[in-house]
Short mmCIF file of C-alpha atoms in Angstrom, two decimals:
data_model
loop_
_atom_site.label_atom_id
_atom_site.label_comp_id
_atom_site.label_asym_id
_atom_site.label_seq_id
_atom_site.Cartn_x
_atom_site.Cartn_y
_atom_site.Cartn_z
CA UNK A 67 103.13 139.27 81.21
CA UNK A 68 106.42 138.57 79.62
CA UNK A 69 110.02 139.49 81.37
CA UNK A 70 107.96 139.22 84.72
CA UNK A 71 110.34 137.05 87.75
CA UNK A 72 108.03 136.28 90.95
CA UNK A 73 108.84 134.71 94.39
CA UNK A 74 107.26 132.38 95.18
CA UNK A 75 106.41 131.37 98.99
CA UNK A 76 104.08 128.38 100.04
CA UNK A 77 103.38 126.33 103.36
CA UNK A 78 102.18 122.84 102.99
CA UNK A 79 100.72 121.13 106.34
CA UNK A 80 99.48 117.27 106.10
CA UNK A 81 98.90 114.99 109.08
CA UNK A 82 97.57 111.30 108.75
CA UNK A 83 98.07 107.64 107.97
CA UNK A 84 100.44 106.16 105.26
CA UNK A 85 100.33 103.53 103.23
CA UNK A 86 103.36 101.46 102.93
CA UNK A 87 104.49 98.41 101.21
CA UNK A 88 102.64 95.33 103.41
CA UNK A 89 105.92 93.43 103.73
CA UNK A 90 107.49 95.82 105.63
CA UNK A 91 107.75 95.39 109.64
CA UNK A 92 105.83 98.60 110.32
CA UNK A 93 102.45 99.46 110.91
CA UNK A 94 99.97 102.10 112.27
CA UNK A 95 101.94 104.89 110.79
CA UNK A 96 101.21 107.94 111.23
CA UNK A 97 102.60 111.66 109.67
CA UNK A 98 102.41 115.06 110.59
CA UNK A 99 104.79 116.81 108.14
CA UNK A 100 104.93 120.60 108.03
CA UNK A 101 106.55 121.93 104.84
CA UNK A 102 107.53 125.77 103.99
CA UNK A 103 109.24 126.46 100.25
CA UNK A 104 110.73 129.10 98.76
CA UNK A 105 111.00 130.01 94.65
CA UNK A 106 111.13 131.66 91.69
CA UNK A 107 109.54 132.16 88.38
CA UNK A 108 109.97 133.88 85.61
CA UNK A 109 107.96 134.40 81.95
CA UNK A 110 109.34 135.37 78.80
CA UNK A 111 108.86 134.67 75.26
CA UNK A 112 109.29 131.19 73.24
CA UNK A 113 107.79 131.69 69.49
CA UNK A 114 106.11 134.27 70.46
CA UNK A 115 104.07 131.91 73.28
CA UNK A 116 103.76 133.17 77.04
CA UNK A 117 105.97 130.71 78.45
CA UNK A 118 107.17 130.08 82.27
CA UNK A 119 109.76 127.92 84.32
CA UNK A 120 109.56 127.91 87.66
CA UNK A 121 111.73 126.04 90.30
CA UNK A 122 110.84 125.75 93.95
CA UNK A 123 112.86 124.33 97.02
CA UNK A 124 110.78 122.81 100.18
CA UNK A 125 112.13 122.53 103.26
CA UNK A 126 110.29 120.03 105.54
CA UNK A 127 109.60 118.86 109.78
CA UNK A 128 108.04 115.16 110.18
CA UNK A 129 106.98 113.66 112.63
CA UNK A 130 105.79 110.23 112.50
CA UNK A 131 104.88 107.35 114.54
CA UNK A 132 104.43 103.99 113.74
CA UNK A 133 104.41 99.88 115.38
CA UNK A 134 108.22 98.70 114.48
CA UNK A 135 107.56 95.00 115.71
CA UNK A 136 104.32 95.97 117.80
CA UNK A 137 106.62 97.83 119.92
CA UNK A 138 105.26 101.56 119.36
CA UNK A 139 108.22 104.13 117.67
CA UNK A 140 108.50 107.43 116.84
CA UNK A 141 111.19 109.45 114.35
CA UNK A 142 112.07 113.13 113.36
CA UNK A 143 112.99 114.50 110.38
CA UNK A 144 114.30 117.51 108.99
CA UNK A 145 115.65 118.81 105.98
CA UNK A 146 115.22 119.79 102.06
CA UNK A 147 112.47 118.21 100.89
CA UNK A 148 112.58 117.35 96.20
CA UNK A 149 113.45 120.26 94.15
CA UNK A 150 110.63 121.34 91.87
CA UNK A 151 110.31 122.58 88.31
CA UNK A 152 108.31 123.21 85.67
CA UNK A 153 108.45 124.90 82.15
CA UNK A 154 104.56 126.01 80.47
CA UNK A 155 103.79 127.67 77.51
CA UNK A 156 100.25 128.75 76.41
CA UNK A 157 100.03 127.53 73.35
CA UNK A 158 96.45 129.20 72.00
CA UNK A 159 94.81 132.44 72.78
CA UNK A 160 97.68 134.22 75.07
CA UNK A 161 100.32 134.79 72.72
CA UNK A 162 103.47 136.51 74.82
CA UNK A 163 102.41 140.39 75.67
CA UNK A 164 104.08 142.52 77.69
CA UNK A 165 101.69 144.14 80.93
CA UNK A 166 100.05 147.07 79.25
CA UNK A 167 98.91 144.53 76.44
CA UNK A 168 98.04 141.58 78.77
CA UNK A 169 95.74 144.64 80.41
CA UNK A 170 93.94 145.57 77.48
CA UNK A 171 93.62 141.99 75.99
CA UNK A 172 90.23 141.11 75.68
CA UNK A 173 89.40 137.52 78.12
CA UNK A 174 89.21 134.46 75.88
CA UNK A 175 89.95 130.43 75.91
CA UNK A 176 93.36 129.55 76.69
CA UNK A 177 95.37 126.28 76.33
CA UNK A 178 98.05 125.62 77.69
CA UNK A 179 100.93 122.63 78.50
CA UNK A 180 103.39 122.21 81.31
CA UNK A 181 106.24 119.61 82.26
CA UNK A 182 107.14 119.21 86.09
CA UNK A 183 109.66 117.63 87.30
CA UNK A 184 110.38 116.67 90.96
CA UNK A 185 114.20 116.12 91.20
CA UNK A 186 115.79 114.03 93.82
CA UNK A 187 117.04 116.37 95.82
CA UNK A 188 115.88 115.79 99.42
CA UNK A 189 117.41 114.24 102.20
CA UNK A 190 117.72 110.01 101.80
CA UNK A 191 118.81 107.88 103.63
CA UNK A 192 118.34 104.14 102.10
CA UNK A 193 119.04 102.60 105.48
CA UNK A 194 115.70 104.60 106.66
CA UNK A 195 112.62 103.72 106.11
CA UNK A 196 111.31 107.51 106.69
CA UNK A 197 112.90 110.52 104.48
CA UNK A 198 112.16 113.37 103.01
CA UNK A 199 113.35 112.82 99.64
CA UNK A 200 112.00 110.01 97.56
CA UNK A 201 115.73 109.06 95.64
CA UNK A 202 113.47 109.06 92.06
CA UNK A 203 112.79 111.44 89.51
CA UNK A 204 109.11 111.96 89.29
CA UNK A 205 107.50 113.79 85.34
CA UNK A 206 104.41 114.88 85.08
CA UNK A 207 103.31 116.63 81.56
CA UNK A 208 100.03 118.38 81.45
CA UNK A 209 97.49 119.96 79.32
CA UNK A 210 95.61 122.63 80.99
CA UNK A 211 92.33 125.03 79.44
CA UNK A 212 90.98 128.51 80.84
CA UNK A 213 87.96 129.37 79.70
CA UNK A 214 85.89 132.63 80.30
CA UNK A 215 82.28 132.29 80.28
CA UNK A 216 81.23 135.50 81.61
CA UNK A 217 83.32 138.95 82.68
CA UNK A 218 83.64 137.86 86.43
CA UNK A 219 83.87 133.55 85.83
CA UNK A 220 86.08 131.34 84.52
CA UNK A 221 86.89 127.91 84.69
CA UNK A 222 90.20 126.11 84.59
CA UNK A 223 90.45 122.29 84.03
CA UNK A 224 93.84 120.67 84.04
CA UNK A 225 94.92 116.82 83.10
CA UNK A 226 98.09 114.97 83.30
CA UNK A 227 100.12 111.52 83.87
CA UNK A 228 103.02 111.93 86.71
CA UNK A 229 105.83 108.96 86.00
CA UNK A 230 108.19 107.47 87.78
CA UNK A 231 112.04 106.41 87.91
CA UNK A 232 112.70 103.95 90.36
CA UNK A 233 114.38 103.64 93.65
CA UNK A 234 117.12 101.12 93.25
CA UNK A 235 118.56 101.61 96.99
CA UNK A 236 114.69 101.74 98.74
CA UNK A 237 114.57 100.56 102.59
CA UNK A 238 117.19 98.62 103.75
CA UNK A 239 119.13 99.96 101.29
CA UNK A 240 119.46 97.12 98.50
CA UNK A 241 115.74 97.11 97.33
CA UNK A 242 114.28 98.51 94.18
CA UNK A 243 111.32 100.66 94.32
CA UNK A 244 108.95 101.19 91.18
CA UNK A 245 105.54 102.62 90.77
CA UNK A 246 103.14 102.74 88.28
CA UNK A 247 102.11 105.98 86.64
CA UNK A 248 99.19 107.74 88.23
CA UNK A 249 96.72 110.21 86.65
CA UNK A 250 96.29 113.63 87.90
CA UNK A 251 92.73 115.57 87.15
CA UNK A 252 91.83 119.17 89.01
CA UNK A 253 89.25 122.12 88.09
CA UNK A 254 88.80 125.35 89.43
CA UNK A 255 86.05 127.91 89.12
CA UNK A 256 87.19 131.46 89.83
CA UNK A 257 85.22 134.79 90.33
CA UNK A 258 87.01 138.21 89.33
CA UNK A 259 85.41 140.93 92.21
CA UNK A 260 85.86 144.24 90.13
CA UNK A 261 87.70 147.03 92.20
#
């Protein structure tokens, strides 16, 4: 419903190898990053579409381990992880309603688009190879559709391209980092249990 702010809380936990650029004097690396985050997001009314931005703040713990020269290392980290946001509006078949009519609204197909962004806002250090911020902005716009095919499922399918700046001060400090723009594809089938 429209004029509705939520908090948002969310705890992220990955642990396992990573890939880095073969030139680099490091191998065998290994992460275990634990990652809480904190945010806010609020709907309202654009045109008289449901619309949403949302802006989150991670704060992350790493732990990794890696060969620096076969001689076997191991670094902490801690601090703010990238800022994200992202604006959406549904653009068919949920036009903005407040939550009496989003309650009596009969379930039908709904479309939707989204832009995230992931700003640069985490701790860098371009004399470290290892940080929690990647120095880049990072856009990803998306399409997304909701469709009911019963009373209790539905299925959501979303698409998108994520882009990237670069990194012109990447480990040791003076080298540019670029990367090509990567595809993004997720579905999810959902059952509504009636009360």
């Amino acid at each position: 419903p429209v004029h509705t702010t939520t908090l948002i809380t969310g705890f992220s936990y990955s642990y396992g190898g990573v890939v880095t650029d073969p030139t680099l004097p490091v191998q065998n690396i290994e992460a275990d990053v634990q990652t809480p985050s904190i945010g806010v997001a609020h709907s309202f009314s654009l045109f008289k579409l449901t619309s949403q931005v949302m802006v989150a703040l991670p704060y992350s713990w790493a732990q990794v381990t890696g060969d620096v020269d076969n001689q076997a290392q191991r670094v902490t980290r801690s601090g703010f992880s990238d800022m994200r946001v992202r604006f959406s509006v549904l653009v068919h078949g949920a036009p903005a309603a407040t939550l009496p009519e989003v309650i009596k609204a009969p379930r039908k197909t709904v479309v939707g688009v989204s832009l995230s962004m992931i700003a640069p806002t985490g701790q860098f250090f371009s004399d470290k190879l290892i940080n929690l911020g990647t120095n880049r902005f990072s856009l990803k716009p998306e399409v997304a559709l909701s469709h009911p095919f019963s009373k209790l499922w539905l299925i959501d399918v979303y698409a998108g391209v994520w882009f990237f700046t670069k990194n012109s001060s990447f480990y040791p400090g003076n080298s540019v980092r670029t990367q090509e723009p990567m595809g993004t594809f997720q579905a999810h089938l959902s059952y509504n249990i009636k009360p």
